Coordinates of C-alpha atoms in Angstrom, one line a residue:
M9 CA -21.3 -9.8 -40.2
C10 CA -22.5 -8.2 -43.4
T11 CA -19.5 -8.3 -45.7
C12 CA -20.7 -5.2 -47.5
T13 CA -20.1 -2.9 -44.5
S14 CA -17.9 0.0 -45.0
H15 CA -16.4 -0.5 -41.5
E16 CA -13.2 -2.4 -42.3
P17 CA -11.1 -4.2 -39.7
G18 CA -8.2 -2.2 -38.2
P19 CA -5.0 -3.3 -36.5
E20 CA -5.4 -5.2 -33.3
S21 CA -2.9 -6.6 -30.7
A22 CA -2.8 -10.3 -30.2
S23 CA -0.5 -12.7 -28.5
A24 CA -0.2 -16.4 -27.6
G25 CA -0.5 -15.9 -23.9
A26 CA 1.7 -18.8 -22.8
G27 CA 1.2 -18.2 -19.1
R28 CA -2.6 -18.7 -19.2
R29 CA -3.7 -20.3 -16.0
N30 CA -6.4 -22.5 -17.5
F31 CA -5.8 -23.2 -21.2
L32 CA -2.3 -24.6 -21.2
R33 CA -3.4 -27.6 -19.3
A34 CA -2.7 -29.8 -22.3
T35 CA -6.1 -31.3 -21.8
A36 CA -7.9 -33.3 -24.5
L37 CA -9.5 -30.2 -25.9
L38 CA -11.3 -32.7 -27.9
G39 CA -8.9 -34.1 -30.3
A40 CA -9.2 -30.7 -31.8
A41 CA -5.8 -31.2 -33.3
T42 CA -7.4 -32.4 -36.6
A43 CA -8.3 -29.3 -38.6
V44 CA -9.9 -31.2 -41.5
S45 CA -12.8 -29.9 -43.5
L46 CA -15.9 -32.0 -42.7
P47 CA -18.9 -32.5 -45.0
A48 CA -22.2 -31.1 -44.0
A49 CA -24.1 -33.3 -41.6
A50 CA -27.0 -35.3 -42.8
S51 CA -30.4 -33.7 -42.3
A52 CA -31.9 -34.6 -39.0
A53 CA -34.8 -33.3 -37.0
P54 CA -33.9 -31.1 -34.0
E55 CA -33.7 -33.2 -30.9
T56 CA -35.5 -32.2 -27.7
R57 CA -33.1 -31.2 -25.0
S58 CA -32.8 -33.3 -22.0
A59 CA -33.6 -31.8 -18.6
G60 CA -31.1 -34.2 -17.1
G61 CA -27.4 -34.5 -18.1
S62 CA -24.3 -33.8 -16.0
W63 CA -24.1 -30.0 -16.3
K64 CA -24.4 -28.8 -12.7
P65 CA -23.0 -25.3 -12.0
D66 CA -22.5 -24.2 -8.5
K67 CA -25.5 -21.9 -8.0
A68 CA -24.4 -20.5 -4.7
S69 CA -20.8 -19.6 -5.6
R70 CA -20.3 -15.8 -6.0
R71 CA -17.9 -16.6 -8.9
F72 CA -19.3 -17.9 -12.1
T73 CA -18.6 -17.7 -15.8
L74 CA -20.7 -16.7 -18.8
A75 CA -19.3 -18.0 -22.1
V76 CA -19.9 -15.9 -25.3
M77 CA -19.4 -17.0 -28.9
P78 CA -19.6 -14.5 -31.7
D79 CA -19.9 -14.9 -35.5
T80 CA -19.0 -18.4 -36.7
Q81 CA -20.4 -17.9 -40.2
Y82 CA -17.2 -18.7 -42.2
L83 CA -17.0 -22.2 -40.6
F84 CA -20.4 -23.0 -42.1
D85 CA -20.3 -21.6 -45.6
G86 CA -21.8 -23.7 -48.3
P87 CA -19.3 -26.5 -49.2
S88 CA -16.7 -25.1 -46.7
I89 CA -18.0 -26.5 -43.5
D90 CA -15.7 -27.3 -40.6
K91 CA -17.2 -28.2 -37.3
A92 CA -13.9 -28.9 -35.5
P93 CA -13.3 -25.4 -34.1
I94 CA -16.8 -24.9 -32.7
E95 CA -16.8 -28.4 -31.3
A96 CA -13.5 -27.6 -29.6
S97 CA -15.0 -24.6 -27.9
L98 CA -18.1 -26.5 -26.9
R99 CA -16.1 -29.3 -25.5
Y100 CA -14.0 -26.8 -23.6
L101 CA -17.2 -25.7 -21.8
L102 CA -18.0 -29.4 -20.9
E103 CA -14.5 -30.2 -19.8
H104 CA -13.9 -27.0 -17.7
G105 CA -17.5 -26.3 -16.7
R106 CA -16.8 -27.3 -13.1
D107 CA -13.6 -25.5 -12.4
E108 CA -14.7 -22.3 -14.3
N109 CA -18.3 -22.7 -12.9
I110 CA -19.6 -22.0 -16.4
V111 CA -23.3 -21.3 -16.1
F112 CA -24.4 -20.5 -19.7
L113 CA -23.2 -19.9 -23.3
S114 CA -24.5 -17.1 -25.5
H115 CA -24.0 -17.2 -29.3
L116 CA -24.3 -13.7 -30.9
G117 CA -25.7 -14.6 -34.3
D118 CA -24.4 -15.2 -37.8
L119 CA -24.1 -18.9 -37.0
T120 CA -23.9 -19.5 -40.8
Q121 CA -22.9 -17.6 -43.9
N122 CA -25.9 -18.3 -46.1
G123 CA -28.6 -19.4 -43.8
A124 CA -28.9 -22.7 -45.8
K125 CA -30.4 -25.9 -44.4
A126 CA -27.1 -27.8 -44.8
E127 CA -25.2 -25.2 -42.9
F128 CA -27.7 -25.2 -40.1
D129 CA -27.8 -29.0 -40.1
A130 CA -24.0 -29.0 -39.4
I131 CA -23.9 -26.4 -36.7
G132 CA -27.1 -27.8 -35.1
D133 CA -25.4 -31.1 -34.9
A134 CA -22.3 -29.5 -33.2
F135 CA -24.5 -28.0 -30.5
R136 CA -25.9 -31.4 -29.7
L137 CA -22.7 -31.7 -27.6
L138 CA -24.3 -29.3 -25.2
D139 CA -27.9 -30.7 -25.6
R140 CA -26.8 -34.1 -24.4
K141 CA -25.3 -32.7 -21.2
G142 CA -28.1 -30.3 -20.5
V143 CA -25.9 -27.2 -20.8
G144 CA -27.8 -23.9 -20.9
Y145 CA -27.3 -21.8 -24.0
S146 CA -28.9 -19.3 -26.3
V147 CA -28.6 -18.5 -30.0
L148 CA -30.1 -15.7 -32.1
A149 CA -30.3 -14.9 -35.8
G150 CA -27.8 -12.6 -37.4
N151 CA -28.2 -11.0 -40.9
H152 CA -26.5 -14.0 -42.5
D153 CA -28.8 -16.5 -40.9
V154 CA -32.0 -15.0 -42.3
R155 CA -32.9 -12.6 -45.1
S156 CA -31.4 -9.4 -43.7
S157 CA -34.2 -7.1 -44.9
T158 CA -36.8 -8.9 -42.7
T159 CA -37.7 -8.6 -39.0
D160 CA -38.6 -11.2 -36.5
Q161 CA -42.0 -11.6 -38.3
R162 CA -40.3 -13.3 -41.3
G163 CA -41.8 -16.7 -40.7
S164 CA -40.2 -20.1 -41.2
T165 CA -36.5 -20.4 -41.9
P166 CA -33.8 -23.1 -41.6
Y167 CA -32.6 -21.1 -38.6
L168 CA -36.0 -21.4 -36.9
D169 CA -36.2 -25.1 -37.9
T170 CA -32.9 -25.8 -36.2
F171 CA -32.8 -23.3 -33.2
G172 CA -36.4 -22.5 -32.7
P173 CA -38.1 -22.8 -29.3
Q174 CA -38.7 -26.5 -29.8
R175 CA -35.0 -27.2 -29.4
F176 CA -34.9 -25.8 -25.9
K177 CA -38.0 -27.5 -24.6
G178 CA -37.2 -29.1 -21.3
A179 CA -34.0 -27.0 -20.8
K180 CA -33.6 -25.9 -17.2
T181 CA -32.6 -22.4 -18.2
F182 CA -35.2 -21.8 -21.0
G183 CA -37.7 -19.1 -20.0
G184 CA -39.8 -18.7 -23.1
A185 CA -39.9 -17.3 -26.6
S186 CA -41.9 -14.7 -28.6
A187 CA -44.8 -16.0 -30.7
D188 CA -42.6 -15.8 -33.8
G189 CA -39.9 -17.9 -32.2
Y190 CA -37.0 -15.6 -33.0
N191 CA -36.6 -14.0 -29.6
T192 CA -36.0 -16.0 -26.4
F193 CA -35.2 -15.4 -22.8
H194 CA -33.2 -17.6 -20.4
L195 CA -33.1 -17.7 -16.6
V196 CA -29.8 -18.6 -15.0
E197 CA -29.3 -19.3 -11.3
A198 CA -25.9 -18.1 -10.2
A199 CA -24.4 -16.4 -7.1
G200 CA -27.5 -17.2 -5.2
R201 CA -29.9 -15.2 -7.4
Q202 CA -31.6 -15.3 -10.8
W203 CA -30.1 -13.7 -13.9
M204 CA -31.6 -13.3 -17.4
V205 CA -30.1 -13.6 -20.8
L206 CA -32.4 -11.9 -23.3
A207 CA -31.6 -13.1 -26.8
L208 CA -33.0 -10.8 -29.5
D209 CA -33.4 -11.1 -33.2
W210 CA -31.3 -9.3 -35.8
R211 CA -34.2 -6.9 -36.3
L212 CA -37.0 -6.4 -33.8
S213 CA -40.5 -5.7 -35.1
D214 CA -43.0 -3.7 -33.0
Q215 CA -44.2 -7.0 -31.8
G216 CA -40.7 -8.0 -30.8
Y217 CA -40.2 -4.8 -28.8
A218 CA -43.5 -5.4 -27.0
W219 CA -42.6 -8.9 -26.2
A220 CA -39.2 -8.0 -24.8
K221 CA -40.8 -5.3 -22.6
S222 CA -43.4 -7.8 -21.4
V223 CA -40.6 -10.2 -20.4
L224 CA -38.7 -7.5 -18.5
A225 CA -42.0 -6.4 -16.7
A226 CA -42.6 -10.0 -15.7
H227 CA -39.2 -10.3 -14.1
P228 CA -38.8 -6.8 -12.5
K229 CA -36.0 -7.7 -10.0
T230 CA -33.9 -9.8 -12.4
P231 CA -30.6 -8.3 -13.8
V232 CA -30.5 -8.7 -17.5
I233 CA -27.7 -9.4 -20.1
L234 CA -29.1 -8.4 -23.5
T235 CA -27.6 -10.3 -26.5
T236 CA -28.3 -9.3 -30.1
H237 CA -26.3 -9.4 -33.3
E238 CA -25.9 -5.6 -33.9
L239 CA -25.7 -2.8 -31.4
V240 CA -22.2 -1.4 -30.8
Y241 CA -20.4 -0.3 -34.1
E242 CA -17.0 0.5 -32.6
D243 CA -15.7 2.0 -29.4
D244 CA -18.1 4.6 -28.0
T245 CA -20.4 4.4 -31.1
L246 CA -23.7 2.6 -31.7
S247 CA -24.9 1.7 -35.1
E248 CA -28.1 3.2 -36.4
Y249 CA -30.1 0.1 -35.4
G250 CA -28.1 -0.1 -32.1
Q251 CA -29.2 3.5 -31.3
E252 CA -32.8 2.5 -32.0
L253 CA -32.5 -0.5 -29.7
W254 CA -30.9 1.7 -27.0
D255 CA -33.7 4.3 -27.3
K256 CA -36.6 1.9 -27.4
L257 CA -35.5 -0.8 -24.9
V258 CA -32.2 -0.5 -23.2
S259 CA -32.2 3.0 -21.8
D260 CA -35.5 2.8 -20.0
H261 CA -35.0 -0.6 -18.5
D262 CA -32.5 -0.3 -15.6
Q263 CA -32.3 -4.1 -15.3
I264 CA -30.2 -4.3 -18.5
F265 CA -26.6 -3.8 -17.2
L266 CA -24.7 -5.5 -20.0
T267 CA -25.2 -5.9 -23.7
L268 CA -23.3 -8.2 -26.0
N269 CA -23.2 -8.1 -29.8
G270 CA -21.2 -9.2 -32.8
H271 CA -21.6 -8.3 -36.5
Y272 CA -18.9 -5.6 -36.8
W273 CA -15.1 -5.8 -36.2
P274 CA -12.7 -5.1 -34.6
A275 CA -13.9 -5.8 -31.0
G276 CA -14.9 -2.7 -29.0
R277 CA -16.6 -1.7 -25.8
T278 CA -18.2 1.4 -24.3
V279 CA -20.2 2.5 -21.2
R280 CA -23.4 4.6 -21.4
K281 CA -25.7 6.0 -18.7
N282 CA -29.3 4.8 -18.9
A283 CA -32.3 6.9 -18.0
A284 CA -31.9 6.0 -14.4
G285 CA -28.3 7.4 -14.5
N286 CA -26.7 4.0 -14.1
D287 CA -23.9 2.5 -16.2
V288 CA -24.7 0.0 -19.0
H289 CA -21.6 -1.9 -20.3
L290 CA -21.9 -2.4 -24.1
H291 CA -19.5 -4.9 -25.7
L292 CA -18.8 -5.7 -29.3
T293 CA -17.0 -9.0 -30.0
N294 CA -16.4 -10.5 -33.4
Y295 CA -13.3 -12.4 -34.7
Q296 CA -14.5 -13.6 -38.1
N297 CA -11.9 -11.4 -39.8
R298 CA -9.1 -13.3 -38.1
Y299 CA -7.3 -16.6 -38.9
F300 CA -9.6 -19.5 -39.7
G301 CA -12.7 -17.3 -39.5
G302 CA -12.1 -16.7 -35.9
A303 CA -11.8 -20.4 -35.1
A304 CA -14.9 -20.2 -33.0
M305 CA -13.2 -18.1 -30.4
I306 CA -15.0 -17.7 -27.1
R307 CA -15.2 -15.0 -24.5
L308 CA -15.2 -16.0 -20.9
Y309 CA -17.0 -13.5 -18.7
R310 CA -15.9 -14.3 -15.2
F311 CA -18.2 -12.7 -12.7
D312 CA -16.8 -12.2 -9.2
L313 CA -19.4 -10.6 -6.9
D314 CA -17.0 -10.4 -4.0
R315 CA -14.5 -8.4 -5.9
G316 CA -17.1 -6.5 -7.8
V317 CA -15.7 -7.3 -11.3
I318 CA -16.2 -9.1 -14.5
D319 CA -12.9 -10.4 -15.8
V320 CA -13.0 -11.0 -19.5
E321 CA -10.7 -13.2 -21.6
T322 CA -10.8 -14.2 -25.3
V323 CA -9.3 -17.6 -26.3
S324 CA -9.5 -20.2 -29.0
P325 CA -9.7 -23.7 -27.5
W326 CA -9.3 -25.2 -31.0
I327 CA -5.9 -23.6 -31.6
L328 CA -4.7 -24.3 -28.1
G329 CA -5.8 -27.9 -28.5
R330 CA -3.5 -28.2 -31.5
A331 CA -0.4 -26.8 -29.6
A332 CA 1.1 -30.3 -29.0
K333 CA 1.5 -30.8 -32.7
G334 CA 3.0 -27.4 -33.3
L335 CA 1.2 -24.2 -34.3
N336 CA 1.6 -22.4 -37.5
E337 CA 2.6 -18.8 -37.7
L338 CA -0.9 -17.4 -37.7
E339 CA -2.2 -19.8 -35.0
L340 CA 0.6 -18.6 -32.7
Q341 CA -0.9 -15.1 -32.9
E342 CA -4.5 -16.2 -32.4
S343 CA -4.5 -18.7 -29.5
E344 CA -5.4 -16.0 -27.0
L345 CA -6.0 -12.3 -27.6
S346 CA -4.7 -9.6 -25.3
G347 CA -5.9 -6.4 -26.8
D348 CA -7.7 -3.8 -24.6
A349 CA -11.0 -4.9 -26.1
D350 CA -10.3 -8.6 -25.8
R351 CA -8.9 -9.0 -22.3
F352 CA -10.1 -6.6 -19.7
T353 CA -11.9 -6.1 -16.4
D354 CA -15.2 -4.2 -15.9
E355 CA -15.6 -3.0 -12.3
I356 CA -19.3 -3.2 -11.2
D357 CA -20.6 -2.8 -7.6
F358 CA -23.4 -5.3 -8.3
E359 CA -25.4 -4.6 -5.2
E360 CA -25.3 -0.9 -5.8
R361 CA -26.0 -1.2 -9.5
F362 CA -29.0 -3.4 -9.0
S363 CA -30.4 -1.5 -6.0
G364 CA -32.8 0.5 -8.2
F365 CA -34.8 -2.5 -9.2
A366 CA -33.7 -5.2 -6.7
P367 CA -32.4 -3.6 -3.5
V368 CA -30.9 -6.0 -1.0
P369 CA -32.8 -5.7 2.2
A370 CA -30.8 -4.8 5.2
R371 CA -30.2 -7.6 7.6
A372 CA -32.5 -7.3 10.6
A373 CA -31.2 -6.8 14.1
R374 CA -31.0 -10.0 16.2
P375 CA -32.1 -10.0 19.8
A376 CA -29.4 -10.4 22.5
S377 CA -30.9 -13.8 23.4
K378 CA -29.7 -15.1 20.0
V379 CA -26.2 -13.7 20.6
V380 CA -25.7 -14.8 24.2
I381 CA -24.7 -18.4 23.3
P382 CA -23.4 -21.0 25.8
G383 CA -20.1 -19.8 27.3
T384 CA -20.8 -16.1 26.8
V385 CA -19.2 -14.1 29.7
A386 CA -19.8 -10.6 28.3
Y387 CA -21.9 -9.1 25.5
W388 CA -22.2 -5.3 25.0
R389 CA -24.2 -3.7 22.3
F390 CA -25.1 -0.1 21.7
D391 CA -28.4 0.2 19.8
G392 CA -31.6 1.9 20.8
H393 CA -30.3 5.4 21.4
E394 CA -30.6 8.7 19.6
D395 CA -27.8 9.5 17.2
G396 CA -25.2 11.9 18.7
A397 CA -26.6 11.6 22.3
A398 CA -24.0 11.4 25.0
V399 CA -23.3 8.2 26.8
T400 CA -24.0 8.5 30.5
G401 CA -24.2 6.1 33.4
T402 CA -23.7 2.4 33.0
V403 CA -23.6 0.3 29.9
R404 CA -25.1 -3.1 30.8
D405 CA -23.6 -6.5 30.0
L406 CA -26.4 -8.4 28.3
S407 CA -24.8 -11.8 29.0
G408 CA -26.3 -11.5 32.6
R409 CA -22.8 -12.2 34.1
G410 CA -22.5 -8.7 35.6
N411 CA -19.7 -7.4 33.5
D412 CA -21.2 -3.9 33.2
L413 CA -19.2 -0.9 31.9
S414 CA -18.8 2.5 33.5
L415 CA -17.8 5.7 31.6
V416 CA -14.4 7.3 32.1
T417 CA -13.7 10.8 30.6
V418 CA -10.3 12.4 30.0
G419 CA -9.7 16.0 29.2
G420 CA -13.3 16.9 28.9
G421 CA -13.9 14.3 26.2
A422 CA -17.3 12.6 25.5
L423 CA -18.6 9.4 24.1
A424 CA -21.7 9.3 21.9
W425 CA -24.3 6.8 20.6
S426 CA -24.6 6.2 16.9
S427 CA -27.0 4.1 14.7
D428 CA -24.2 3.3 12.3
H429 CA -23.3 -0.4 12.3
H430 CA -21.7 -3.3 10.4
P431 CA -24.3 -4.7 8.0
D432 CA -24.0 -8.2 9.6
Q433 CA -23.9 -6.9 13.2
P434 CA -26.5 -8.2 15.6
G435 CA -27.2 -4.9 17.2
H436 CA -27.9 -1.9 15.0
G437 CA -25.8 0.7 16.8
S438 CA -22.3 1.7 17.9
L439 CA -20.3 4.0 20.1
E440 CA -18.5 6.9 18.6
F441 CA -15.1 7.4 20.3
Q442 CA -13.3 10.6 19.7
G443 CA -9.9 10.0 21.2
Y444 CA -6.9 12.2 20.6
K445 CA -3.3 11.5 21.7
S446 CA -1.7 14.9 22.4
P447 CA -3.1 16.4 24.5
L448 CA -4.9 13.2 25.6
K449 CA -8.6 13.7 25.3
G450 CA -11.7 11.4 24.9
A451 CA -13.8 8.9 26.8
Y452 CA -13.8 5.2 27.2
L453 CA -15.5 2.4 29.1
R454 CA -14.2 0.2 31.9
T455 CA -15.7 -2.9 33.6
V456 CA -17.0 -2.1 37.0
A457 CA -15.1 -3.1 40.2
G458 CA -15.9 -6.7 41.1
A459 CA -16.9 -7.7 37.6
P460 CA -16.2 -11.5 37.2
L461 CA -14.4 -10.7 33.9
N462 CA -11.7 -8.9 35.7
S463 CA -10.2 -12.1 37.3
A464 CA -11.1 -14.6 34.4
T465 CA -8.0 -16.3 33.0
F466 CA -9.7 -18.4 30.2
K467 CA -7.3 -21.3 30.6
D468 CA -9.6 -23.6 28.5
G469 CA -9.8 -21.1 25.6
Y470 CA -11.7 -18.0 24.5
T471 CA -13.2 -16.0 21.7
I472 CA -13.2 -12.2 21.7
E473 CA -15.1 -10.4 18.9
A474 CA -15.6 -6.7 18.0
F475 CA -16.9 -4.6 15.1
Y476 CA -15.2 -1.3 14.3
R477 CA -15.0 1.5 11.7
L478 CA -12.3 4.1 11.4
P479 CA -13.3 7.6 10.2
A480 CA -11.8 9.5 7.3
D481 CA -9.9 11.8 9.7
W482 CA -8.1 8.9 11.5
D483 CA -4.5 10.1 11.9
P484 CA -1.7 7.7 12.9
D485 CA 0.2 10.5 14.7
H486 CA -2.7 11.0 17.1
N487 CA -4.8 7.8 16.9
A488 CA -2.5 4.8 16.4
W489 CA -2.2 2.0 19.0
S490 CA -5.6 2.7 20.6
G491 CA -7.3 -0.3 22.0
L492 CA -10.6 -1.8 20.9
V493 CA -10.7 -4.2 23.8
S494 CA -7.9 -4.3 26.5
R495 CA -7.2 -5.9 29.8
T496 CA -5.5 -3.6 32.3
G497 CA -2.6 -4.5 34.6
T498 CA 1.0 -4.8 33.4
G499 CA 3.3 -7.7 32.8
G500 CA 5.5 -6.4 35.6
A501 CA 2.6 -6.4 38.1
A502 CA 2.0 -10.0 37.1
G503 CA 5.6 -10.9 37.6
K504 CA 6.2 -11.4 33.9
T505 CA 9.1 -9.2 32.9
G506 CA 9.9 -10.6 29.4
D507 CA 9.6 -7.9 26.7
D508 CA 8.3 -4.5 28.0
P509 CA 7.0 -5.0 31.5
D510 CA 4.9 -1.9 31.3
E511 CA 2.7 -3.2 28.4
P512 CA -0.8 -4.2 29.4
L513 CA -1.7 -7.9 29.9
A514 CA -3.8 -8.0 26.8
T515 CA -5.0 -5.6 24.0
L516 CA -6.8 -5.8 20.7
S517 CA -5.4 -2.7 19.2
L518 CA -4.9 -0.9 15.9
S519 CA -1.3 -0.1 14.7
N520 CA -0.1 3.1 13.0
D521 CA -0.8 1.3 9.7
R522 CA -4.4 0.4 10.9
E523 CA -3.4 -3.2 11.3
P524 CA -5.3 -5.1 14.0
Q525 CA -3.0 -6.7 16.6
W526 CA -3.8 -9.0 19.5
A527 CA -0.9 -8.8 21.9
M528 CA -1.1 -10.6 25.3
R529 CA 0.7 -12.5 28.0
P530 CA -0.5 -16.2 28.2
L531 CA -0.6 -18.0 31.5
D532 CA 2.3 -20.3 30.3
Q533 CA 4.6 -17.6 28.8
E534 CA 6.8 -14.9 30.2
T535 CA 6.8 -12.9 26.9
I536 CA 4.2 -11.1 24.9
L537 CA 2.7 -13.1 22.0
S538 CA 1.2 -11.1 19.0
N539 CA -1.2 -11.9 16.2
W540 CA -1.2 -9.4 13.3
G541 CA -3.8 -8.6 10.7
Q542 CA -3.4 -6.6 7.5
E543 CA -4.2 -2.9 7.0
T544 CA -7.9 -2.2 7.2
P545 CA -9.2 0.8 5.1
L546 CA -10.9 3.8 6.5
E547 CA -14.7 4.3 6.5
T548 CA -15.4 0.6 6.3
W549 CA -16.9 -1.6 8.9
W550 CA -14.7 -4.6 10.0
H551 CA -15.3 -7.6 12.2
L552 CA -12.4 -9.0 14.3
A553 CA -12.2 -12.2 16.2
V554 CA -9.4 -13.7 18.2
V555 CA -9.9 -17.3 19.0
N556 CA -7.9 -19.4 21.5
D557 CA -8.5 -23.2 21.8
G558 CA -6.4 -23.6 24.9
R559 CA -3.2 -24.0 23.0
H560 CA -2.9 -21.5 20.2
S561 CA -4.5 -18.1 19.3
T562 CA -5.8 -17.2 15.8
L563 CA -6.8 -13.8 14.7
Y564 CA -9.6 -13.4 12.1
V565 CA -10.6 -10.4 10.0
Q566 CA -14.1 -10.7 8.4
G567 CA -14.0 -14.4 9.4
C568 CA -10.7 -15.0 7.5
P569 CA -7.6 -16.1 9.4
V570 CA -4.6 -13.7 9.0
V571 CA -1.2 -14.9 8.0
R572 CA 0.7 -13.7 11.1
N573 CA -0.8 -16.1 13.6
P574 CA 2.1 -17.5 15.8
R575 CA 2.5 -21.2 16.3
T576 CA 3.8 -20.7 19.8
T577 CA 1.6 -22.3 22.5
A578 CA -0.6 -19.7 24.3
K579 CA -2.8 -20.9 27.2
G580 CA -5.2 -18.5 28.7
I581 CA -4.7 -14.7 29.5
T582 CA -2.8 -13.6 32.6
S583 CA -4.8 -11.5 35.1
V584 CA -4.0 -9.4 38.1
G585 CA -7.7 -8.8 38.8
L586 CA -8.0 -5.4 37.2
P587 CA -10.7 -4.1 34.8
W588 CA -11.1 -4.5 31.0
L589 CA -11.4 -1.4 28.8
L590 CA -13.4 -0.7 25.7
G591 CA -11.8 2.1 23.6
G592 CA -9.0 2.6 26.0
Y593 CA -5.3 1.5 26.2
E594 CA -3.1 1.7 29.3
Y595 CA 0.6 1.8 29.5
A596 CA 2.5 1.5 32.7
G597 CA -0.8 1.3 34.5
K598 CA -2.1 4.7 33.1
I599 CA -4.4 5.5 30.3
D600 CA -2.2 6.3 27.3
Q601 CA -4.4 6.3 24.2
I602 CA -8.2 6.5 23.5
L603 CA -9.9 5.1 20.4
H604 CA -10.9 7.3 17.5
A605 CA -13.5 5.1 15.8
R606 CA -16.9 3.6 16.0
L607 CA -17.1 0.5 18.0
G608 CA -20.0 -2.0 17.5
D609 CA -21.0 -5.1 19.3
V610 CA -18.4 -6.7 21.5
R611 CA -18.7 -10.3 22.8
I612 CA -16.4 -12.5 24.9
V613 CA -17.0 -16.2 25.1
E614 CA -15.0 -18.6 27.4
R615 CA -14.4 -21.2 24.6
A616 CA -13.1 -21.3 21.1
L617 CA -15.9 -20.7 18.5
P618 CA -15.9 -21.9 14.9
V619 CA -16.1 -19.1 12.3
K620 CA -19.7 -20.0 11.5
A621 CA -20.6 -19.1 15.1
F622 CA -19.1 -15.6 14.9
M623 CA -21.4 -12.6 15.3
N624 CA -21.2 -11.6 11.6
H625 CA -22.6 -15.0 10.5

């Protein structure tokens, strides 16, 4: 940071965060317990990075971490050079790279205070910890690393001698550099896709802007994290140069979804809409004003694509590594920061946010022949029809086993075709059931008389799968306890009088709390056994599967086993030779409730399937 700025630090909340899940693991955070001042390292030529090493992030995991290090200038200030804090942070990346799935480190500039050769020799030597292991990282020049009045056309400097493109030659993540060497881009493989870190100089020239735009144009489908030394000035405010950078580069390039900068303090963050109308998250992080020049604090940006969030934490591995010997009063306040700008979560629907430049193609429909696997006794799908058209006649069983479905209407109700479907469903269609409890109205499907399924008992196991989506107007008073898939016939008719003898022999239903429930009478039990799932939100497609291996039944939601799966032995499904229903539920042998939902593909297999064989895989 430029010490002549008029933007002085303000009060900020901080705490020691003793409950931190990762950092109080009393690991050898490098022998960082020795906070001694070290002399500047002897001058050495920058070494070429090894393409090998032991750094191997999980590229497929949808959880990964980007580490960020802001201004470290006070640790490398003339005769006051202390590498211990920065080495502690770098060793943390090495020691916790696997469990954190750390994919990259970005330094935000002002590596040094005076831009002197001895200062760069020292910090360059510290970064060899990462070079030796092949860890991907980027650096960029801040105003203290170069003459602040110059742009990226300034020519040779100790910064460029130490951290120029030659240092990254052979690095797996290095994408390239501008001709002047002060701007670089880096390509990171994470969550099954490519991401870019665009590291830009303290001040871009016209050539620098042109180069940055050419890099973005060459990678039009790659989401971009832009790093630079100066951009955000404070919460909701850009600096004069930051506004220029926004206007000339960020706003018109939808790929840039996150920007990171240092220079000013205290930490801040804001969100702005770009020219495409999408959010860009802009973060300021800098701790040089805090104890020990910030002690090389690092930000951990934990991306979780399944939850649609970036969880951000700020911590000092160097201070935490000294905890065993006792921390002084200031260290206790600085080990981990918990202010709103230091520890927070940004919610981002990554697929939606990136859809303008890298839309995810819809999964293609799969032919029935791919879904009718060995052991399939019934497979019904509902695609190939005009939206809203009424269902008439017979719905065929595509397994070839003859378990066709006939339409049953109640109270003048109707059943309609829809093209809506679960994104991972084999057939791109569904049935729209419009059941209502009182007075009872709607339509459902029933297996035809003589269908083999009616008498099947599945004594060796089974898998029943269905996709469903509840509408916004689903009402528990009128729609609860309707069946997705049910077997008719009562416990009493089968001679099984335990529990309520009027309940059907099997039903995959939805409770008043929208919880899926598999309730059935096994061949070897008098009573009803139930598997329960959790509440499933409205207007969302869900996949259910109940799997029995001949001994126990397990209910899965989206391929995940639920907690309320009974351990009681359950063999087969009791039958009295009566039909199965789709969208209907009988009580005491009479239709009692009709589904109010969209129902997608339904498949029944006479064996236990592994999760990887479910229809949503």
